[in-house]
Amino acid sequence: MMFRHLVVLANPTPEGFDHAIVDAYREAVAANHHSVEVRDLYALGFDPVLRTSERPTESGWSPAADVAAELAHLERCDIVVFVYPIWFGLPPAMLKGYVERVLGAGYTFRDLQAASGQSVVAGKPLLSFSTSGASLPWLNEQGQVLSLKEVFDVYLWRGLGMGQAEHIRIDSVVPDMDASYAGEQLERVRQAADKACAMLADGRYRAQAQAALQRRSQEDSSRTQ
């Protein structure tokens, strides 16, 4: 079975380290005989602005053409991979816009609260790679790591009904970064890609998603009793 990885890249600098992460991930996935598709949002000229006409509260809602195209890519994939820098403690507006317009397409706040499951990603794992110029200890002191995990990993995973969320943080990414350090981080990326391929192939992601769904169902039942 050919498993499909969808990599969503949100960094405007072609020579940036995030692009090297994507290349390393893509190479490792290919070596595992899986397929990978990269959606470079800046290169595509993706419009991140959610307009009133796209809100699911509007009658006769239907996705815009560019959103429909992205939804088709998500529908075909088995795992969603985000690659982005941390700017002012958050992902770039480009990626936030992708979440609002694409992952949130036709999905109301009531769906999110009920974790109804966004059909194109329900049960699928989310793997994120984020980069920052600041060091990880400094980010931890600011509470940024925990905040981002809760807001952009756990919140999306649970609210959209995804299978799980894993986040790999690469800190101290600066223009004069030591070559050996850069190589070590790209090796982490390859290892994460190998792990993702193995978990797709042996069904561990699927089993974890089913277990999480059962836990949520039991928790919901306990609250209503």
PDB file of C-alpha atoms in Angstrom:
ATOM      1  CA  MET A   1       0.000   0.000   0.000  1.00  0.00           C
ATOM      2  CA  MET A   2       1.314   3.450  -0.953  1.00  0.00           C
ATOM      3  CA  PHE A   3       0.934   5.855   1.964  1.00  0.00           C
ATOM      4  CA  ARG A   4       0.721   9.563   1.231  1.00  0.00           C
ATOM      5  CA  HIS A   5       2.321  12.347   3.269  1.00  0.00           C
ATOM      6  CA  LEU A   6       1.077  15.909   2.790  1.00  0.00           C
ATOM      7  CA  VAL A   7       3.669  18.490   3.835  1.00  0.00           C
ATOM      8  CA  VAL A   8       2.384  22.026   4.340  1.00  0.00           C
ATOM      9  CA  LEU A   9       5.270  24.508   4.331  1.00  0.00           C
ATOM     10  CA  ALA A  10       4.869  28.085   5.564  1.00  0.00           C
ATOM     11  CA  ASN A  11       8.145  29.945   5.160  1.00  0.00           C
ATOM     12  CA  PRO A  12       8.694  32.662   2.539  1.00  0.00           C
ATOM     13  CA  THR A  13      12.477  32.251   2.321  1.00  0.00           C
ATOM     14  CA  PRO A  14      13.464  29.584  -0.258  1.00  0.00           C
ATOM     15  CA  GLU A  15      16.979  29.238   1.181  1.00  0.00           C
ATOM     16  CA  GLY A  16      15.700  28.996   4.758  1.00  0.00           C
ATOM     17  CA  PHE A  17      16.231  26.015   7.030  1.00  0.00           C
ATOM     18  CA  ASP A  18      12.549  25.070   6.879  1.00  0.00           C
ATOM     19  CA  HIS A  19      13.012  24.244   3.201  1.00  0.00           C
ATOM     20  CA  ALA A  20      15.949  22.003   4.146  1.00  0.00           C
ATOM     21  CA  ILE A  21      13.652  20.266   6.639  1.00  0.00           C
ATOM     22  CA  VAL A  22      11.143  19.617   3.885  1.00  0.00           C
ATOM     23  CA  ASP A  23      13.855  18.231   1.612  1.00  0.00           C
ATOM     24  CA  ALA A  24      15.148  15.898   4.342  1.00  0.00           C
ATOM     25  CA  TYR A  25      11.641  14.706   5.165  1.00  0.00           C
ATOM     26  CA  ARG A  26      10.819  14.131   1.504  1.00  0.00           C
ATOM     27  CA  GLU A  27      14.013  12.129   0.928  1.00  0.00           C
ATOM     28  CA  ALA A  28      13.363   9.895   3.947  1.00  0.00           C
ATOM     29  CA  VAL A  29       9.754   9.276   2.912  1.00  0.00           C
ATOM     30  CA  ALA A  30      10.853   8.351  -0.616  1.00  0.00           C
ATOM     31  CA  ALA A  31      13.423   5.942   0.827  1.00  0.00           C
ATOM     32  CA  ASN A  32      10.541   4.232   2.656  1.00  0.00           C
ATOM     33  CA  HIS A  33       8.633   3.924  -0.635  1.00  0.00           C
ATOM     34  CA  HIS A  34       5.869   6.260   0.478  1.00  0.00           C
ATOM     35  CA  SER A  35       4.731   9.251  -1.550  1.00  0.00           C
ATOM     36  CA  VAL A  36       4.988  12.861  -0.429  1.00  0.00           C
ATOM     37  CA  GLU A  37       3.362  16.019  -1.698  1.00  0.00           C
ATOM     38  CA  VAL A  38       4.538  19.462  -0.637  1.00  0.00           C
ATOM     39  CA  ARG A  39       2.227  22.467  -0.510  1.00  0.00           C
ATOM     40  CA  ASP A  40       4.539  25.484  -0.272  1.00  0.00           C
ATOM     41  CA  LEU A  41       1.957  28.108   0.682  1.00  0.00           C
ATOM     42  CA  TYR A  42       4.085  31.150  -0.131  1.00  0.00           C
ATOM     43  CA  ALA A  43       5.254  29.747  -3.466  1.00  0.00           C
ATOM     44  CA  LEU A  44       1.654  28.892  -4.324  1.00  0.00           C
ATOM     45  CA  GLY A  45       0.516  32.390  -3.463  1.00  0.00           C
ATOM     46  CA  PHE A  46      -2.104  30.968  -1.114  1.00  0.00           C
ATOM     47  CA  ASP A  47      -4.539  33.593   0.182  1.00  0.00           C
ATOM     48  CA  PRO A  48      -4.741  33.235   3.989  1.00  0.00           C
ATOM     49  CA  VAL A  49      -7.601  35.690   4.482  1.00  0.00           C
ATOM     50  CA  LEU A  50     -10.904  34.147   5.576  1.00  0.00           C
ATOM     51  CA  ARG A  51     -13.772  36.179   4.175  1.00  0.00           C
ATOM     52  CA  THR A  52     -17.359  36.440   5.349  1.00  0.00           C
ATOM     53  CA  SER A  53     -18.634  34.497   2.340  1.00  0.00           C
ATOM     54  CA  GLU A  54     -16.532  31.505   3.422  1.00  0.00           C
ATOM     55  CA  ARG A  55     -17.868  31.345   6.959  1.00  0.00           C
ATOM     56  CA  PRO A  56     -19.856  28.129   7.447  1.00  0.00           C
ATOM     57  CA  THR A  57     -22.624  30.168   9.067  1.00  0.00           C
ATOM     58  CA  GLU A  58     -23.540  31.555   5.654  1.00  0.00           C
ATOM     59  CA  SER A  59     -26.436  29.843   3.860  1.00  0.00           C
ATOM     60  CA  GLY A  60     -25.514  27.875   0.761  1.00  0.00           C
ATOM     61  CA  TRP A  61     -21.897  27.554   1.871  1.00  0.00           C
ATOM     62  CA  SER A  62     -19.372  26.075  -0.534  1.00  0.00           C
ATOM     63  CA  PRO A  63     -15.566  26.286  -0.531  1.00  0.00           C
ATOM     64  CA  ALA A  64     -13.717  28.706  -2.782  1.00  0.00           C
ATOM     65  CA  ALA A  65     -11.876  27.083  -5.686  1.00  0.00           C
ATOM     66  CA  ASP A  66      -8.439  27.296  -4.058  1.00  0.00           C
ATOM     67  CA  VAL A  67      -9.771  25.846  -0.811  1.00  0.00           C
ATOM     68  CA  ALA A  68     -11.503  23.014  -2.663  1.00  0.00           C
ATOM     69  CA  ALA A  69      -8.162  22.155  -4.291  1.00  0.00           C
ATOM     70  CA  GLU A  70      -6.399  22.032  -0.916  1.00  0.00           C
ATOM     71  CA  LEU A  71      -9.183  19.916   0.569  1.00  0.00           C
ATOM     72  CA  ALA A  72      -8.663  17.411  -2.242  1.00  0.00           C
ATOM     73  CA  HIS A  73      -4.973  17.134  -1.311  1.00  0.00           C
ATOM     74  CA  LEU A  74      -5.908  16.557   2.327  1.00  0.00           C
ATOM     75  CA  GLU A  75      -8.500  13.959   1.381  1.00  0.00           C
ATOM     76  CA  ARG A  76      -5.861  11.877  -0.406  1.00  0.00           C
ATOM     77  CA  CYS A  77      -3.210  11.963   2.318  1.00  0.00           C
ATOM     78  CA  ASP A  78      -2.636   9.658   5.278  1.00  0.00           C
ATOM     79  CA  ILE A  79      -0.655  12.099   7.437  1.00  0.00           C
ATOM     80  CA  VAL A  80      -0.515  15.896   7.629  1.00  0.00           C
ATOM     81  CA  VAL A  81       2.890  17.506   8.232  1.00  0.00           C
ATOM     82  CA  PHE A  82       3.355  21.185   9.116  1.00  0.00           C
ATOM     83  CA  VAL A  83       6.734  22.902   8.694  1.00  0.00           C
ATOM     84  CA  TYR A  84       6.990  26.503   9.854  1.00  0.00           C
ATOM     85  CA  PRO A  85       9.017  29.082  11.815  1.00  0.00           C
ATOM     86  CA  ILE A  86       7.854  30.560  15.097  1.00  0.00           C
ATOM     87  CA  TRP A  87       7.275  34.297  14.752  1.00  0.00           C
ATOM     88  CA  PHE A  88       6.318  36.289  17.847  1.00  0.00           C
ATOM     89  CA  GLY A  89       5.431  33.064  19.625  1.00  0.00           C
ATOM     90  CA  LEU A  90       3.056  31.824  16.923  1.00  0.00           C
ATOM     91  CA  PRO A  91       3.058  30.223  13.466  1.00  0.00           C
ATOM     92  CA  PRO A  92       3.076  32.647  10.505  1.00  0.00           C
ATOM     93  CA  ALA A  93      -0.248  34.213   9.520  1.00  0.00           C
ATOM     94  CA  MET A  94       0.003  32.212   6.289  1.00  0.00           C
ATOM     95  CA  LEU A  95      -0.327  28.924   8.174  1.00  0.00           C
ATOM     96  CA  LYS A  96      -3.012  30.271  10.493  1.00  0.00           C
ATOM     97  CA  GLY A  97      -4.934  31.285   7.374  1.00  0.00           C
ATOM     98  CA  TYR A  98      -4.538  27.768   5.983  1.00  0.00           C
ATOM     99  CA  VAL A  99      -6.007  26.389   9.189  1.00  0.00           C
ATOM    100  CA  GLU A 100      -8.915  28.844   9.078  1.00  0.00           C
ATOM    101  CA  ARG A 101      -9.743  28.492   5.381  1.00  0.00           C
ATOM    102  CA  VAL A 102      -8.834  24.855   4.679  1.00  0.00           C
ATOM    103  CA  LEU A 103      -8.873  22.785   7.875  1.00  0.00           C
ATOM    104  CA  GLY A 104     -11.796  24.874   9.069  1.00  0.00           C
ATOM    105  CA  ALA A 105     -13.714  24.716   5.787  1.00  0.00           C
ATOM    106  CA  GLY A 106     -17.400  24.220   6.528  1.00  0.00           C
ATOM    107  CA  TYR A 107     -16.571  23.462  10.168  1.00  0.00           C
ATOM    108  CA  THR A 108     -18.412  25.521  12.770  1.00  0.00           C
ATOM    109  CA  PHE A 109     -17.376  26.349  16.312  1.00  0.00           C
ATOM    110  CA  ARG A 110     -20.019  23.873  17.473  1.00  0.00           C
ATOM    111  CA  ASP A 111     -18.341  21.152  15.403  1.00  0.00           C
ATOM    112  CA  LEU A 112     -15.031  22.120  16.999  1.00  0.00           C
ATOM    113  CA  GLN A 113     -16.439  21.999  20.522  1.00  0.00           C
ATOM    114  CA  ALA A 114     -18.056  18.638  19.880  1.00  0.00           C
ATOM    115  CA  ALA A 115     -14.938  17.334  18.105  1.00  0.00           C
ATOM    116  CA  SER A 116     -17.261  16.174  15.343  1.00  0.00           C
ATOM    117  CA  GLY A 117     -14.323  15.465  13.075  1.00  0.00           C
ATOM    118  CA  GLN A 118     -13.339  17.377   9.957  1.00  0.00           C
ATOM    119  CA  SER A 119     -13.894  14.714   7.299  1.00  0.00           C
ATOM    120  CA  VAL A 120     -10.703  15.269   5.295  1.00  0.00           C
ATOM    121  CA  VAL A 121      -8.403  14.896   8.321  1.00  0.00           C
ATOM    122  CA  ALA A 122     -10.443  12.906  10.869  1.00  0.00           C
ATOM    123  CA  GLY A 123      -8.358  10.103  12.350  1.00  0.00           C
ATOM    124  CA  LYS A 124      -5.192  11.245  10.569  1.00  0.00           C
ATOM    125  CA  PRO A 125      -2.033  12.145  12.518  1.00  0.00           C
ATOM    126  CA  LEU A 126      -0.577  15.645  12.603  1.00  0.00           C
ATOM    127  CA  LEU A 127       3.215  15.948  12.683  1.00  0.00           C
ATOM    128  CA  SER A 128       4.718  19.418  13.096  1.00  0.00           C
ATOM    129  CA  PHE A 129       8.248  20.747  12.718  1.00  0.00           C
ATOM    130  CA  SER A 130       8.786  24.273  14.012  1.00  0.00           C
ATOM    131  CA  THR A 131      11.966  26.326  13.973  1.00  0.00           C
ATOM    132  CA  SER A 132      13.025  29.291  16.072  1.00  0.00           C
ATOM    133  CA  GLY A 133      16.031  31.548  16.353  1.00  0.00           C
ATOM    134  CA  ALA A 134      15.677  31.601  20.140  1.00  0.00           C
ATOM    135  CA  SER A 135      16.899  28.698  22.237  1.00  0.00           C
ATOM    136  CA  LEU A 136      14.504  26.123  23.622  1.00  0.00           C
ATOM    137  CA  PRO A 137      15.344  26.960  27.273  1.00  0.00           C
ATOM    138  CA  TRP A 138      14.488  30.626  26.648  1.00  0.00           C
ATOM    139  CA  LEU A 139      11.228  29.681  24.903  1.00  0.00           C
ATOM    140  CA  ASN A 140      10.332  27.455  27.846  1.00  0.00           C
ATOM    141  CA  GLU A 141      10.978  30.318  30.259  1.00  0.00           C
ATOM    142  CA  GLN A 142       8.483  32.427  28.297  1.00  0.00           C
ATOM    143  CA  GLY A 143       5.913  29.653  28.388  1.00  0.00           C
ATOM    144  CA  GLN A 144       5.902  29.623  24.579  1.00  0.00           C
ATOM    145  CA  VAL A 145       6.439  25.903  24.070  1.00  0.00           C
ATOM    146  CA  LEU A 146       3.532  24.824  26.248  1.00  0.00           C
ATOM    147  CA  SER A 147       1.291  27.559  24.864  1.00  0.00           C
ATOM    148  CA  LEU A 148       1.932  26.597  21.244  1.00  0.00           C
ATOM    149  CA  LYS A 149       1.394  22.933  22.047  1.00  0.00           C
ATOM    150  CA  GLU A 150      -2.002  23.623  23.596  1.00  0.00           C
ATOM    151  CA  VAL A 151      -3.177  26.148  21.005  1.00  0.00           C
ATOM    152  CA  PHE A 152      -1.839  24.737  17.760  1.00  0.00           C
ATOM    153  CA  ASP A 153      -1.303  21.024  18.396  1.00  0.00           C
ATOM    154  CA  VAL A 154      -3.700  19.630  20.975  1.00  0.00           C
ATOM    155  CA  TYR A 155      -6.499  22.055  20.065  1.00  0.00           C
ATOM    156  CA  LEU A 156      -6.402  21.108  16.372  1.00  0.00           C
ATOM    157  CA  TRP A 157      -5.912  17.412  17.048  1.00  0.00           C
ATOM    158  CA  ARG A 158      -8.893  17.152  19.365  1.00  0.00           C
ATOM    159  CA  GLY A 159     -11.134  19.760  17.791  1.00  0.00           C
ATOM    160  CA  LEU A 160     -10.785  18.385  14.265  1.00  0.00           C
ATOM    161  CA  GLY A 161     -10.950  14.768  15.393  1.00  0.00           C
ATOM    162  CA  MET A 162      -7.429  13.948  14.194  1.00  0.00           C
ATOM    163  CA  GLY A 163      -5.597  10.828  15.320  1.00  0.00           C
ATOM    164  CA  GLN A 164      -2.791  12.436  17.305  1.00  0.00           C
ATOM    165  CA  ALA A 165      -0.388  15.388  17.280  1.00  0.00           C
ATOM    166  CA  GLU A 166       3.391  15.246  17.557  1.00  0.00           C
ATOM    167  CA  HIS A 167       5.645  18.298  17.491  1.00  0.00           C
ATOM    168  CA  ILE A 168       9.397  18.429  16.876  1.00  0.00           C
ATOM    169  CA  ARG A 169      10.982  21.752  17.789  1.00  0.00           C
ATOM    170  CA  ILE A 170      14.284  22.851  16.318  1.00  0.00           C
ATOM    171  CA  ASP A 171      15.755  25.825  18.147  1.00  0.00           C
ATOM    172  CA  SER A 172      18.718  28.147  17.629  1.00  0.00           C
ATOM    173  CA  VAL A 173      18.178  28.308  13.877  1.00  0.00           C
ATOM    174  CA  VAL A 174      20.232  31.347  12.888  1.00  0.00           C
ATOM    175  CA  PRO A 175      22.077  32.475   9.720  1.00  0.00           C
ATOM    176  CA  ASP A 176      25.499  31.444  11.075  1.00  0.00           C
ATOM    177  CA  MET A 177      24.251  28.109  12.446  1.00  0.00           C
ATOM    178  CA  ASP A 178      27.007  25.535  12.863  1.00  0.00           C
ATOM    179  CA  ALA A 179      26.984  23.012  10.013  1.00  0.00           C
ATOM    180  CA  SER A 180      27.293  20.025  12.334  1.00  0.00           C
ATOM    181  CA  TYR A 181      24.347  21.250  14.415  1.00  0.00           C
ATOM    182  CA  ALA A 182      22.279  21.734  11.270  1.00  0.00           C
ATOM    183  CA  GLY A 183      23.163  18.214  10.178  1.00  0.00           C
ATOM    184  CA  GLU A 184      22.102  16.790  13.543  1.00  0.00           C
ATOM    185  CA  GLN A 185      18.730  18.515  13.284  1.00  0.00           C
ATOM    186  CA  LEU A 186      18.119  17.273   9.757  1.00  0.00           C
ATOM    187  CA  GLU A 187      18.919  13.771  10.983  1.00  0.00           C
ATOM    188  CA  ARG A 188      16.181  14.225  13.611  1.00  0.00           C
ATOM    189  CA  VAL A 189      13.837  15.100  10.759  1.00  0.00           C
ATOM    190  CA  ARG A 190      14.784  11.964   8.832  1.00  0.00           C
ATOM    191  CA  GLN A 191      14.293   9.818  11.929  1.00  0.00           C
ATOM    192  CA  ALA A 192      10.874  11.365  12.492  1.00  0.00           C
ATOM    193  CA  ALA A 193       9.969  10.653   8.870  1.00  0.00           C
ATOM    194  CA  ASP A 194      11.140   7.046   9.224  1.00  0.00           C
ATOM    195  CA  LYS A 195       9.046   6.678  12.370  1.00  0.00           C
ATOM    196  CA  ALA A 196       5.978   8.160  10.679  1.00  0.00           C
ATOM    197  CA  CYS A 197       6.364   5.798   7.734  1.00  0.00           C
ATOM    198  CA  ALA A 198       6.698   2.802  10.062  1.00  0.00           C
ATOM    199  CA  MET A 199       3.648   3.811  12.112  1.00  0.00           C
ATOM    200  CA  LEU A 200       1.552   4.217   8.984  1.00  0.00           C
ATOM    201  CA  ALA A 201       2.726   0.893   7.590  1.00  0.00           C
ATOM    202  CA  ASP A 202       2.109  -1.189  10.715  1.00  0.00           C
ATOM    203  CA  GLY A 203      -1.182   0.473  11.645  1.00  0.00           C
ATOM    204  CA  ARG A 204      -0.032   2.080  14.898  1.00  0.00           C
ATOM    205  CA  TYR A 205      -1.420   5.477  13.949  1.00  0.00           C
ATOM    206  CA  ARG A 206      -4.777   3.909  13.146  1.00  0.00           C
ATOM    207  CA  ALA A 207      -4.831   1.950  16.418  1.00  0.00           C
ATOM    208  CA  GLN A 208      -3.956   5.074  18.426  1.00  0.00           C
ATOM    209  CA  ALA A 209      -6.693   7.066  16.694  1.00  0.00           C
ATOM    210  CA  GLN A 210      -9.264   4.385  17.483  1.00  0.00           C
ATOM    211  CA  ALA A 211      -8.143   4.223  21.121  1.00  0.00           C
ATOM    212  CA  ALA A 212      -8.350   8.022  21.443  1.00  0.00           C
ATOM    213  CA  LEU A 213     -11.839   7.986  19.939  1.00  0.00           C
ATOM    214  CA  GLN A 214     -12.955   5.359  22.442  1.00  0.00           C
ATOM    215  CA  ARG A 215     -11.533   7.385  25.334  1.00  0.00           C
ATOM    216  CA  ARG A 216     -13.349  10.511  24.198  1.00  0.00           C
ATOM    217  CA  SER A 217     -16.576   8.550  23.838  1.00  0.00           C
ATOM    218  CA  GLN A 218     -16.217   7.167  27.368  1.00  0.00           C
ATOM    219  CA  GLU A 219     -15.449  10.644  28.740  1.00  0.00           C
ATOM    220  CA  ASP A 220     -18.518  12.070  27.006  1.00  0.00           C
ATOM    221  CA  SER A 221     -20.665   9.284  28.442  1.00  0.00           C
ATOM    222  CA  SER A 222     -19.324   9.922  31.941  1.00  0.00           C
ATOM    223  CA  ARG A 223     -20.138  13.642  31.706  1.00  0.00           C
ATOM    224  CA  THR A 224     -23.731  12.989  30.647  1.00  0.00           C
ATOM    225  CA  GLN A 225     -24.436  10.458  33.404  1.00  0.00           C
TER     226      GLN A 225
END
